[in-house]
CSV table of C-alpha atoms and ligand atoms in Angstrom, one decimal:
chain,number,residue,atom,x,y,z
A,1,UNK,CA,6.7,29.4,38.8
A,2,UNK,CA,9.9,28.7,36.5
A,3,UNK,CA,10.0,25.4,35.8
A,4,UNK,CA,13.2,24.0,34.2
A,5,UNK,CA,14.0,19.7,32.7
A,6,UNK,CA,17.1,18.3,33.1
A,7,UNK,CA,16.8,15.1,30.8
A,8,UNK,CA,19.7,12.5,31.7
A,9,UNK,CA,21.1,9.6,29.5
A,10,UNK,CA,24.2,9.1,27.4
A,11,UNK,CA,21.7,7.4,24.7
A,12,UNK,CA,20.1,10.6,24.1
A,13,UNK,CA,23.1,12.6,23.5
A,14,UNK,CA,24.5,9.7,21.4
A,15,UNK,CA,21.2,10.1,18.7
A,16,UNK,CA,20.3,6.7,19.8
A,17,UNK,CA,17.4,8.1,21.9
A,18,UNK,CA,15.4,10.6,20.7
A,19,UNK,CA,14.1,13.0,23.7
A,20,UNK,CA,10.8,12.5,23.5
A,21,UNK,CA,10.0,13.5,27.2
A,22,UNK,CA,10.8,17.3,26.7
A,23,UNK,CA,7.9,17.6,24.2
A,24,UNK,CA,5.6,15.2,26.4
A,25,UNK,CA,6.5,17.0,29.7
A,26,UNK,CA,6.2,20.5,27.7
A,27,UNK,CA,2.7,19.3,26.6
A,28,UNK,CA,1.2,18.1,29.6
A,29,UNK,CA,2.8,21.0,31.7
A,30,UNK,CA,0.9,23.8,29.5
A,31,UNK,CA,-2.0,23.1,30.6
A,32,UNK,CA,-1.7,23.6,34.4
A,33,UNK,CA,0.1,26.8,33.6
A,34,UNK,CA,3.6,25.8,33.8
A,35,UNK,CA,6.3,25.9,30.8
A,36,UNK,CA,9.8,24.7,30.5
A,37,UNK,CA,11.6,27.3,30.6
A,38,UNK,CA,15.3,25.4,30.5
A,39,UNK,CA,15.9,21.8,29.2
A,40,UNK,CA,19.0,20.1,29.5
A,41,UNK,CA,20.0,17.5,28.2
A,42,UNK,CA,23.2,15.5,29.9
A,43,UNK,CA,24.9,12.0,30.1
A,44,UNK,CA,24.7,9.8,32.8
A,45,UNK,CA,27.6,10.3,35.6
A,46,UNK,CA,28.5,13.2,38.0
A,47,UNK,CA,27.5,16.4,35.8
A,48,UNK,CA,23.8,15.6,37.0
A,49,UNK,CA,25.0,16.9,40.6
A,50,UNK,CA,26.0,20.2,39.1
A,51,UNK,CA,23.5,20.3,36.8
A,52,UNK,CA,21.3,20.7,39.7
A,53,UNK,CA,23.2,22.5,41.5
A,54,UNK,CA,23.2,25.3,39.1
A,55,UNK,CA,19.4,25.4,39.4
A,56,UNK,CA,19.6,26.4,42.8
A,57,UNK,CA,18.4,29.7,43.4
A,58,UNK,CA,17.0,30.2,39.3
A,59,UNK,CA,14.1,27.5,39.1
A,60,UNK,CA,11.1,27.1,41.4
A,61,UNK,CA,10.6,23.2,40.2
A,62,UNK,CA,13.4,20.9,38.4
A,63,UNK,CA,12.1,18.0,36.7
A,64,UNK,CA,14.7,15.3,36.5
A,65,UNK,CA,14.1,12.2,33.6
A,66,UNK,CA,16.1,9.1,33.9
A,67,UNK,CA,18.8,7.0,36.2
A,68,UNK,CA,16.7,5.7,38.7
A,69,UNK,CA,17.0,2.1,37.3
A,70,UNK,CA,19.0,-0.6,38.7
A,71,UNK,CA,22.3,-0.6,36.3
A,72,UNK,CA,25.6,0.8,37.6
A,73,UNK,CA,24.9,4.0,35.2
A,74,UNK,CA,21.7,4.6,36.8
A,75,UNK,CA,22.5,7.5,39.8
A,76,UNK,CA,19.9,10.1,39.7
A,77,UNK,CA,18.8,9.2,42.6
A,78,UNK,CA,22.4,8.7,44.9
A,79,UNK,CA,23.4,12.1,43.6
A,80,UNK,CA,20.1,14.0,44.7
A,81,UNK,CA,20.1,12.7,48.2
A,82,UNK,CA,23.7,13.4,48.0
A,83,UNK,CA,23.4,17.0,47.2
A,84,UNK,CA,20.7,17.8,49.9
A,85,UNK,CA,22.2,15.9,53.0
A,86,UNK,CA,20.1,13.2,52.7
A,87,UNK,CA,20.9,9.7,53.8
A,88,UNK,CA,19.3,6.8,52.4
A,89,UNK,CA,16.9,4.1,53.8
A,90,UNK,CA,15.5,1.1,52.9
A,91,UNK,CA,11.4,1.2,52.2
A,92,UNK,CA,9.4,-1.6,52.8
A,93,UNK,CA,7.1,-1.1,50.4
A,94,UNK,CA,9.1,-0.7,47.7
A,95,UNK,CA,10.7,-3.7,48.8
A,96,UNK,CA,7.6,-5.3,48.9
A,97,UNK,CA,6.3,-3.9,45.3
A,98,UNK,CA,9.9,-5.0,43.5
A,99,UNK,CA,9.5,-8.7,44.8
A,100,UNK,CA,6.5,-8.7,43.9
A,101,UNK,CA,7.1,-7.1,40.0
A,102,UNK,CA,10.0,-9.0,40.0
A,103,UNK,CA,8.1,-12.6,40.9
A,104,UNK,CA,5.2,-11.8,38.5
A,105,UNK,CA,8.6,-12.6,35.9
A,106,UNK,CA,9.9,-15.3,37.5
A,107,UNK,CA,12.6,-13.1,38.5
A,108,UNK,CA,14.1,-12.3,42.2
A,109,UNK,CA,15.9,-9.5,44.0
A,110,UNK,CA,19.4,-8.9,43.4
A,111,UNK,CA,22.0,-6.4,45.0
A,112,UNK,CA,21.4,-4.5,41.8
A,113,UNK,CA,17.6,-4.0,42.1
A,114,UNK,CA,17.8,-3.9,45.6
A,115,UNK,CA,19.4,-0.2,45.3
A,116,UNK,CA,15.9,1.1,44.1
A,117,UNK,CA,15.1,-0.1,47.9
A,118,UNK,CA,16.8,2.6,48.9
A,119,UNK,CA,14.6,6.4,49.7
A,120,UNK,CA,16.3,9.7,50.9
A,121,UNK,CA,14.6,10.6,53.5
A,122,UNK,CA,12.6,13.2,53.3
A,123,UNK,CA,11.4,12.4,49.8
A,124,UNK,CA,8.1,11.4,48.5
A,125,UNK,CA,8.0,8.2,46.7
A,126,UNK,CA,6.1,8.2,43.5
A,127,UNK,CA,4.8,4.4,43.1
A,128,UNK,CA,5.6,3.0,39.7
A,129,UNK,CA,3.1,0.9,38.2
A,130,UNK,CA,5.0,-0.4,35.0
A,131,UNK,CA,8.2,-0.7,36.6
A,132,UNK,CA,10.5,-1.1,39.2
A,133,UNK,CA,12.1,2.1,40.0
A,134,UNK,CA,10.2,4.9,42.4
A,135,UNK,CA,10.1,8.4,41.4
A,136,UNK,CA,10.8,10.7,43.8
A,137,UNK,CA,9.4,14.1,45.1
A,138,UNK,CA,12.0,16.4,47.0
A,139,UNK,CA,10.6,19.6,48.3
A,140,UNK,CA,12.6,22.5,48.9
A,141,UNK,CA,15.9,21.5,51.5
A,142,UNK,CA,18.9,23.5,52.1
A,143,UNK,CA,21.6,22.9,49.7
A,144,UNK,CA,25.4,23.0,51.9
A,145,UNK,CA,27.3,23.7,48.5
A,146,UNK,CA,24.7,26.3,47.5
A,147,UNK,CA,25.5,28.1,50.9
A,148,UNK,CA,22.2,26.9,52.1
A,149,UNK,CA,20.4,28.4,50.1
A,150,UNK,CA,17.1,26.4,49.3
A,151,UNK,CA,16.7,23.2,46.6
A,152,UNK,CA,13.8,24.0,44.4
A,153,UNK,CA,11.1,21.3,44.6
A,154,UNK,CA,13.0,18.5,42.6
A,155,UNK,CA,11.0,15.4,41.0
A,156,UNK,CA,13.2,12.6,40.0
A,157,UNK,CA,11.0,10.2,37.2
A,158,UNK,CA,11.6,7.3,35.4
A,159,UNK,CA,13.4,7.2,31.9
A,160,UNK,CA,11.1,4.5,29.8
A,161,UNK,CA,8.2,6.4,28.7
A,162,UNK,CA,5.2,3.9,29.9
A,163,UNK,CA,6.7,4.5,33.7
A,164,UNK,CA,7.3,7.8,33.4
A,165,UNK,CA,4.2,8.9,31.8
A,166,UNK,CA,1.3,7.4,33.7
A,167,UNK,CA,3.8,8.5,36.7
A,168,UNK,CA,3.3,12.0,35.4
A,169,UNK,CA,-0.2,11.9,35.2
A,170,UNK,CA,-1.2,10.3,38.3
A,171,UNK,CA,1.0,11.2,40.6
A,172,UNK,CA,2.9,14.2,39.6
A,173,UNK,CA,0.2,16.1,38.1
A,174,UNK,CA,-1.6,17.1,41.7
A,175,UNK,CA,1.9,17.6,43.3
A,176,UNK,CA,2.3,20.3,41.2
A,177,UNK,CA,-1.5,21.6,41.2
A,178,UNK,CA,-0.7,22.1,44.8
A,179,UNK,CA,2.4,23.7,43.7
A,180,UNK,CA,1.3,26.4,41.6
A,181,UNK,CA,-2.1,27.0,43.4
A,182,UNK,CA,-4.9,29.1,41.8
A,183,UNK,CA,-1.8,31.5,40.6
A,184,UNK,CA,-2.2,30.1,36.9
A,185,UNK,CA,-3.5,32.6,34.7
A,186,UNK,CA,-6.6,31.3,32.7
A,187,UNK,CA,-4.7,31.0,29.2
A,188,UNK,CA,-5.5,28.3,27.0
A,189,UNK,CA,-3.4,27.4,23.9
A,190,UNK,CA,-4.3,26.8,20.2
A,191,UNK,CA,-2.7,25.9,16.4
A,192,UNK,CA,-4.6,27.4,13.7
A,193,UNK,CA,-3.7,25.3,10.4
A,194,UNK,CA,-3.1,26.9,6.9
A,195,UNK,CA,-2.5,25.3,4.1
A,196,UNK,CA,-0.7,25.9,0.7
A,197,UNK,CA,0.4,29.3,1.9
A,198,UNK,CA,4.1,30.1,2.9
A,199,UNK,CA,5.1,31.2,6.0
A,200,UNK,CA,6.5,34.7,5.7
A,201,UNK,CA,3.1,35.1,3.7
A,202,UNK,CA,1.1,33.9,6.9
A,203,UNK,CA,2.7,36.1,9.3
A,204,UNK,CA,2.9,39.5,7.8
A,205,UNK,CA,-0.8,39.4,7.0
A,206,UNK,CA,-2.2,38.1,10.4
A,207,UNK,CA,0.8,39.6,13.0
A,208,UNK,CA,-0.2,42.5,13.7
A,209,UNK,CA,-3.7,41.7,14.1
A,210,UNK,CA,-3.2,39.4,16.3
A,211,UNK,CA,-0.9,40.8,18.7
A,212,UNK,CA,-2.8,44.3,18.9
A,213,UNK,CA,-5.1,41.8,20.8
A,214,UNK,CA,-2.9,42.4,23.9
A,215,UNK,CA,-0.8,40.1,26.2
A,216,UNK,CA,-1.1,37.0,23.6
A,217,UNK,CA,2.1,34.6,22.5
A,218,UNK,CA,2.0,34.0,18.7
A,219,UNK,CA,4.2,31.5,17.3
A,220,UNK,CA,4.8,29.9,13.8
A,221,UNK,CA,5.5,26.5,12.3
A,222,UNK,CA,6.2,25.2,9.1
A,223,UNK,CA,5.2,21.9,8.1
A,224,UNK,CA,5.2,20.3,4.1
A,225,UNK,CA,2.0,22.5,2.7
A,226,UNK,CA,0.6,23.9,5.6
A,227,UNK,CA,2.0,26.4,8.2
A,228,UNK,CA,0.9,26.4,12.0
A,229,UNK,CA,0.0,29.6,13.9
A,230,UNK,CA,-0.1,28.8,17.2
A,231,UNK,CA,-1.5,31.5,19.7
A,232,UNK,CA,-1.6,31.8,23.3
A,233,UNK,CA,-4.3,33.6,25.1
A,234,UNK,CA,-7.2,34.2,26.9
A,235,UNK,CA,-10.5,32.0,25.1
A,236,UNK,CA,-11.9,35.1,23.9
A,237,UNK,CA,-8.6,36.2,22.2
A,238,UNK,CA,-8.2,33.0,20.6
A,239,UNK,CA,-11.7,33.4,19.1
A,240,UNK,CA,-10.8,36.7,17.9
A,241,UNK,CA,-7.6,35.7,16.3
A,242,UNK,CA,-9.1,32.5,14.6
A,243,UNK,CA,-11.3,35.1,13.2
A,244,UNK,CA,-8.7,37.2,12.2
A,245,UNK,CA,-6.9,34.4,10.2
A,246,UNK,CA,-10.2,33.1,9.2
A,247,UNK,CA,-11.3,36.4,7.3
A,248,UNK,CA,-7.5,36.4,5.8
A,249,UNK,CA,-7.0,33.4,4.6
A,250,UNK,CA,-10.8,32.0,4.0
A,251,UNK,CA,-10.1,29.6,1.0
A,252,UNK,CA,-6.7,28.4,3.3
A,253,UNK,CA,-7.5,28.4,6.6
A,254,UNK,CA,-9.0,25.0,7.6
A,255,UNK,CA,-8.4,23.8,11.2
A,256,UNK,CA,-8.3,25.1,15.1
A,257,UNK,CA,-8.4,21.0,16.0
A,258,UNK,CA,-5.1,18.9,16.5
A,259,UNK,CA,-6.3,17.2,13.6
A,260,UNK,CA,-4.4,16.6,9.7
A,261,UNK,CA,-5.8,17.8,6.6
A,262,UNK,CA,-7.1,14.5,5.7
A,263,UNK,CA,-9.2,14.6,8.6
A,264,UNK,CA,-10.8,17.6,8.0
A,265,UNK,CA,-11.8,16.2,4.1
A,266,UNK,CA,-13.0,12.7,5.6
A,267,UNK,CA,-15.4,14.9,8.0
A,268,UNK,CA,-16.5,17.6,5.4
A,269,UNK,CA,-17.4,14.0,3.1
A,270,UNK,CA,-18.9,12.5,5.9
A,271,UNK,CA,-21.1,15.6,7.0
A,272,UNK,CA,-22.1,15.9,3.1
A,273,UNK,CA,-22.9,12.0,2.8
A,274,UNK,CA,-20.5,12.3,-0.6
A,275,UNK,CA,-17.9,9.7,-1.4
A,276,UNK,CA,-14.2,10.1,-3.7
A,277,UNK,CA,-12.2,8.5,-5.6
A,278,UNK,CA,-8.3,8.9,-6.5
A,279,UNK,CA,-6.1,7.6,-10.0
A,280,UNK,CA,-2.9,8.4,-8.7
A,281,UNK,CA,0.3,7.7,-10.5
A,282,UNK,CA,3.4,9.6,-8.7
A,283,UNK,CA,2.2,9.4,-5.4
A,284,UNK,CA,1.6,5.7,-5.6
A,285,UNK,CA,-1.6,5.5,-3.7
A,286,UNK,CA,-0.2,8.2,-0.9
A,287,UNK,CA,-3.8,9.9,-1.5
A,288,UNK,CA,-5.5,6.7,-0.4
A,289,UNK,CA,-3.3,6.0,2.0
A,290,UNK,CA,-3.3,9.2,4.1
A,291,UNK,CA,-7.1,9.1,3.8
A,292,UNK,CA,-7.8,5.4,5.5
A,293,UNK,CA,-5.5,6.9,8.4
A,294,UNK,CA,-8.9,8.5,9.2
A,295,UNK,CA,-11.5,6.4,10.8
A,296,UNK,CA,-15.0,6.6,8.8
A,297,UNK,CA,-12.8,6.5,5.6
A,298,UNK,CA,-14.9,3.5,4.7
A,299,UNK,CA,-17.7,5.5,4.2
A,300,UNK,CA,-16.0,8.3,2.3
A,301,UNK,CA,-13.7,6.4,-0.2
A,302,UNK,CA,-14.5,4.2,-2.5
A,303,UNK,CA,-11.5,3.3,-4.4
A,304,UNK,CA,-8.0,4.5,-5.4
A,305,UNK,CA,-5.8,3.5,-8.6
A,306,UNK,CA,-2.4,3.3,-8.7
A,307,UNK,CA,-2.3,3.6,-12.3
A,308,UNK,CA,1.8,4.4,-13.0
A,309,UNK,CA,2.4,2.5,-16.6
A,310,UNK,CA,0.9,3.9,-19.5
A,311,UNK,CA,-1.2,1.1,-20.1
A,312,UNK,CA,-2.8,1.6,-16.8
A,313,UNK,CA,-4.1,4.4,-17.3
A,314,UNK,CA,-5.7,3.6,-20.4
A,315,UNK,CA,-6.9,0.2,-19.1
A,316,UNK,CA,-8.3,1.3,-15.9
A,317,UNK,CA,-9.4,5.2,-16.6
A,318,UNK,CA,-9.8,4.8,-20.4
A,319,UNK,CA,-7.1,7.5,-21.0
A,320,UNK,CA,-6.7,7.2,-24.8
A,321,UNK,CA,-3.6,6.4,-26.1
A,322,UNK,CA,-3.3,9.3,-28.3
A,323,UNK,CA,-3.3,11.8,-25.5
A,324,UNK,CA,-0.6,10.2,-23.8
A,325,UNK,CA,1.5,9.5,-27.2
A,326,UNK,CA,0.7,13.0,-27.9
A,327,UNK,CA,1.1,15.2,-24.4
A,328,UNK,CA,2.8,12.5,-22.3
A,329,UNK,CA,2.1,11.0,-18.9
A,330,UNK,CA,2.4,14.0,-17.2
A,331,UNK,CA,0.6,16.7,-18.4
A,332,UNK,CA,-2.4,18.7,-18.3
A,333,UNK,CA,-4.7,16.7,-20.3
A,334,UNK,CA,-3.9,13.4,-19.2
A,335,UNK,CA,-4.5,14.2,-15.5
A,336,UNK,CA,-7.8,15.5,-16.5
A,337,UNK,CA,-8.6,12.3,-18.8
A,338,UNK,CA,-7.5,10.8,-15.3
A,339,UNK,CA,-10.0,12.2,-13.8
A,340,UNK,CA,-12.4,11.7,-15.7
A,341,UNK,CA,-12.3,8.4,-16.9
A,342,UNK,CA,-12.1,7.7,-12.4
A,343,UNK,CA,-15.1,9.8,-11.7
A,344,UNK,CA,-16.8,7.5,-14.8
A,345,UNK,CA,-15.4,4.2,-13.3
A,346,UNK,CA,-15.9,4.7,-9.9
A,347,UNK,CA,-18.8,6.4,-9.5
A,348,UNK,CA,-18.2,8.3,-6.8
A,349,UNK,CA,-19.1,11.9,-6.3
A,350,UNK,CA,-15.3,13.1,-6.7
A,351,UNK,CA,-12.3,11.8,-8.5
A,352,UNK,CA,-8.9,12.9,-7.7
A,353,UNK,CA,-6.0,12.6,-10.2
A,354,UNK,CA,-2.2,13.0,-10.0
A,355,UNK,CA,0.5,12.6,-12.5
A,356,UNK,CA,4.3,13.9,-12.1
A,357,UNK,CA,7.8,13.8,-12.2
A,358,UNK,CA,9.4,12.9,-8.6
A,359,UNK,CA,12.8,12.2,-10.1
A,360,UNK,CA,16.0,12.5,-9.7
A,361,UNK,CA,15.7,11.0,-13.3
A,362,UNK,CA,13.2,11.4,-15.8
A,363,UNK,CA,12.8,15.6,-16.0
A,364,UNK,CA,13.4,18.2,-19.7
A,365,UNK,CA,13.0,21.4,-19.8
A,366,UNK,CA,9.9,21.6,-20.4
A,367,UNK,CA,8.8,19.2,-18.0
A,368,UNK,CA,11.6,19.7,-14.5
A,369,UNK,CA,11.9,16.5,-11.8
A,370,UNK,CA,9.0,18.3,-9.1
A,371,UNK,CA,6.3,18.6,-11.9
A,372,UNK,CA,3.0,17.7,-10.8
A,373,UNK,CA,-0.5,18.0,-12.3
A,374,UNK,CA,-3.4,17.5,-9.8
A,375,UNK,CA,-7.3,17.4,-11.6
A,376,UNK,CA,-10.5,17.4,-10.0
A,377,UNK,CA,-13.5,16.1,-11.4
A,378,UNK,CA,-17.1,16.3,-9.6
A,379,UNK,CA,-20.3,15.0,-10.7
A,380,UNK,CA,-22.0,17.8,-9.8
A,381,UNK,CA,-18.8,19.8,-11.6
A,382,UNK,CA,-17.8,17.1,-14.3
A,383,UNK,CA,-15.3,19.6,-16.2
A,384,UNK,CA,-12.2,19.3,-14.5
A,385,UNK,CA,-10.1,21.7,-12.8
A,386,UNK,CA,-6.1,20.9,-13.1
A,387,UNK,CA,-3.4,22.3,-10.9
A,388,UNK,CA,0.3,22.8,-11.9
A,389,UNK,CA,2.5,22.5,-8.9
A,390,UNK,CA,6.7,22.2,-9.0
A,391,UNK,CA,7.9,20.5,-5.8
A,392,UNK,CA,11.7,20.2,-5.8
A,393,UNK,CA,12.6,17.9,-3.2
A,394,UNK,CA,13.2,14.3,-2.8
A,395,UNK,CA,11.2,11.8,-3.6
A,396,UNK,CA,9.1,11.1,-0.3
A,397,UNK,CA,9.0,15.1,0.2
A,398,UNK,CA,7.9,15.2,-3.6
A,399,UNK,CA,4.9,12.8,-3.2
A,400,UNK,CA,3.9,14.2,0.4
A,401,UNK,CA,3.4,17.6,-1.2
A,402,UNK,CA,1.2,16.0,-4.2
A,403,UNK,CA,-0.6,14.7,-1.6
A,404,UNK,CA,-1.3,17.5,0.5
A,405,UNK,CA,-2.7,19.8,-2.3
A,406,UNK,CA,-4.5,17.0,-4.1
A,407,UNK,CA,-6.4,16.7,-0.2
A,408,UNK,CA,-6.5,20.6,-0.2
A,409,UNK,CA,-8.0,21.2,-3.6
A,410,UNK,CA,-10.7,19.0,-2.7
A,411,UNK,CA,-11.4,20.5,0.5
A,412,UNK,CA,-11.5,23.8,-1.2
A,413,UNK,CA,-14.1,22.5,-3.1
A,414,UNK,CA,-15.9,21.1,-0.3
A,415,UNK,CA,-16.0,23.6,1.6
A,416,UNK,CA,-17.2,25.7,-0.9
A,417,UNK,CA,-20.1,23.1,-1.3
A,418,UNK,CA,-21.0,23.0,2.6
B,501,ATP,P1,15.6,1.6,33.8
B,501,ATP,O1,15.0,1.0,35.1
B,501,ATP,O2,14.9,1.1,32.6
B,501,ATP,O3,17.1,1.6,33.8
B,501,ATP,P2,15.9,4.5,34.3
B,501,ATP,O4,15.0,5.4,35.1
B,501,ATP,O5,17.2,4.2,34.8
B,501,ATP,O6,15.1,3.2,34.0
B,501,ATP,P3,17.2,5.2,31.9
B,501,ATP,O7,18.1,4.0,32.2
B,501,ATP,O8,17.8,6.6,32.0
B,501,ATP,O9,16.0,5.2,32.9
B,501,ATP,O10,16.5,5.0,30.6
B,501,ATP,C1,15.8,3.8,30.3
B,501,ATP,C2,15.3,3.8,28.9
B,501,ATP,O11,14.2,4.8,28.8
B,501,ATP,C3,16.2,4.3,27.8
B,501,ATP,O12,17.0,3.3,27.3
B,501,ATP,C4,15.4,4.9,26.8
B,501,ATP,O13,14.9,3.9,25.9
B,501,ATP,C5,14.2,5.5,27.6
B,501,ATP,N1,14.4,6.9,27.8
B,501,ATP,C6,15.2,7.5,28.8
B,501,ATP,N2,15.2,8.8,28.7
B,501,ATP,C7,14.4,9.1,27.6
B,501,ATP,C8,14.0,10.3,27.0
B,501,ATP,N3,14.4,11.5,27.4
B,501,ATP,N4,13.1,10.2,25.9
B,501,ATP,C9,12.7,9.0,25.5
B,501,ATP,N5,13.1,7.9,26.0
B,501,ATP,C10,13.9,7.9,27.1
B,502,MG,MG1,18.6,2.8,33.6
């Protein structure tokens, strides 16, 4: 069934709103096998008749998002019943339920609520929990300025989110299970995570693979040290194409689960009964924070450092003065002697170090603003291994990518360890 989302509101076409129902609608719709196919986004006034007019005859379902409230720019509803003949009536109940809302408030009905009274007839009404306005269901009706050719099913829902949501769920959810029957083919969806690999690297290596599976959808996504490959398929080509991607990338690869990287380190910790430790300087305790995200972090970390002045470092990790006179802050050996002098301190089994250059001041030559240096030291692996990274971006970029590959280079290693 073609399925198309006409989202409505000046705000959102303003910036002041951000649309976050297409990407909650297109999530919740995957799984009972319908997509968006065509999202429109509109301001509030006449264009919504025309906008669904011009569905007529192309879409199956049209889901409609906002304007069902009681202000004067609120006419989703008028124009529908409008468009398909309908006249409108007023519903006890929803009388009934908007008194009541209103009174739990200390509010009472006035002309302006009173319009959400009002049902085309003919229509479904989709009870709002959270709120005052109904949704509305509209199956398929003649349209007179379509030359009569029929509506698609339309379903008119609430702008706020925390109407429109448990709406969707409860309400609109079997409406359309009815809708699309057993026709749904039995594909399931899933994002295979990557990390410190690029994305033109990903995708020549696992693309053809992949799609000489057959009828499968592979998509890509970039995100700051990691890239997504999301493919949809049957289960059993999903499980061949993780293991595709897992024999191709087996040091990178790290996650079928809607979970971040940190995740995946505070589980492989957990799983190993091993704890970690982080002396961060330029990411100012971004490695720490990114890891208490995760629930059970208390059992994983033990501490973090945010060791950014010179004397810090010595103070806290015992980094000896000369090595920082001698190689400065950020280098090589001072994020090892980081390391170190954590792993010694803190006695956990891992200790995580990071020292650079996030700029825009403070780069030379030798050393450019995006320089990082990320160590790893292990008691069971006590010489440690350091990473040179350049990240040239700004400053928040600059420390989420430190962050990422400090995570990532101690994954790597636990993995290894597993
Ligand atoms: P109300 O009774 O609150 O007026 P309504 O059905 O008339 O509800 P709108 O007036 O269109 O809905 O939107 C109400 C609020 O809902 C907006 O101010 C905005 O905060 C939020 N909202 C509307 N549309 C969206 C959207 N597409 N994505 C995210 N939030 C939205
Ligand atoms: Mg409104």
């Amino acid at each position: 069934m073609r399925l198309e989302l006409i989202n409505t509101g000046t705000e959102l076409l303003l910036g002041s709103t951000i649309n976050t129902h297409l990407s909650w609608l297109g999530e919740n719709l995957f799984p009972l096998g319908l997509r968006i196919e065509r999202q429109l986004a509109i301001p509030d006034g006449d264009i919504i008749r025309l906008a669904l007019l011009e569905t007529v005859g192309r879409a199956d379902i049209v889901i409609v998002t906002g304007g069902l409230g009681p202000t004067s720019d609120d006419i989703t509803r008028e124009i529908t019943a409008t468009l398909l003949g309908l006249p409108l009536k007023e519903n006890a109940e929803i009388y009934e339920h908007i008194r009541a809302f209103l009174a739990t408030r200390k509010r009472e009905m006035n002309p302006h609520t009173r319009r959400q009274v009002m049902v085309p007839v003919g229509a479904t009404v989709l009870h709002n929990g959270f709120g005052t306005a109904p949704g509305l269901y509209f199956p398929p009706m003649p349209v007179a300025e379509a030359d009569g050719k029929l509506s698609p099913h339309i379903i008119l829902l609430p702008g706020p989110p925390r109407e429109l949501m448990p709406m969707f769920t409860d309400q609109v959810v079997p409406i359309l299970r009815t809708l699309t029957g057993h026709s749904s083919k039995n594909v399931s969806m899933k994002s295979f995570k990557i990390s410190g690999l690029g994305e033109t690297q990903v995708s020549t290596t696992v693309e053809e693979p992949i799609l000489s599976l057959g009828d499968v959808e592979l998509g890509y996504c970039a995100r700051p040290g990691e890239v997504i490959v999301r493919v949809i398929g049957t289960p059993e080509q999903l499980a061949q194409s993780e293991a595709i991607i897992a024999a191709a990338f087996p040091e990178n690869y790290f996650t079928a689960e809607d979970v971040p990287l940190e995740h995946v380190v505070v589980d492989l910790l957990t799983r190993m009964g091993q704890t970690v430790s982080a002396a961060e300087s330029c990411t100012g305790g971004c490695v720490a924070h990114r890891l208490t995200n995760i629930s059970g972090a208390s059992n994983v970390l033990n501490r973090s450092f945010i060791t950014y002045a010179n004397d810090a470092k010595t103070e806290l990790l015992g980094v000896p003065e000369a090595l920082l006179s001698t190689h400065g802050a950020v280098s090589r050996e001072v994020a090892a002697a980081m390391a170190t002098g954590c792993l010694a301190v803190s006695k956990a089994d891992h200790a995580l170090a990071l020292t650079g250059i996030a700029g825009p001041g403070g780069g030379s030559e030798k050393k450019p603003v995006g320089t990082v240096y990320i160590a790893l030291a292990s008691k069971k692996n006590p010489e440690p291994v350091v990473e040179h990274h350049l990240f040239r971006m700004e400053r928040e970029g600059f420390k989420n990518m430190a962050t990422q590959m400090a995570l990532d280079l101690l994954r790597r290693r636990l993995s290894r360890m597993v």
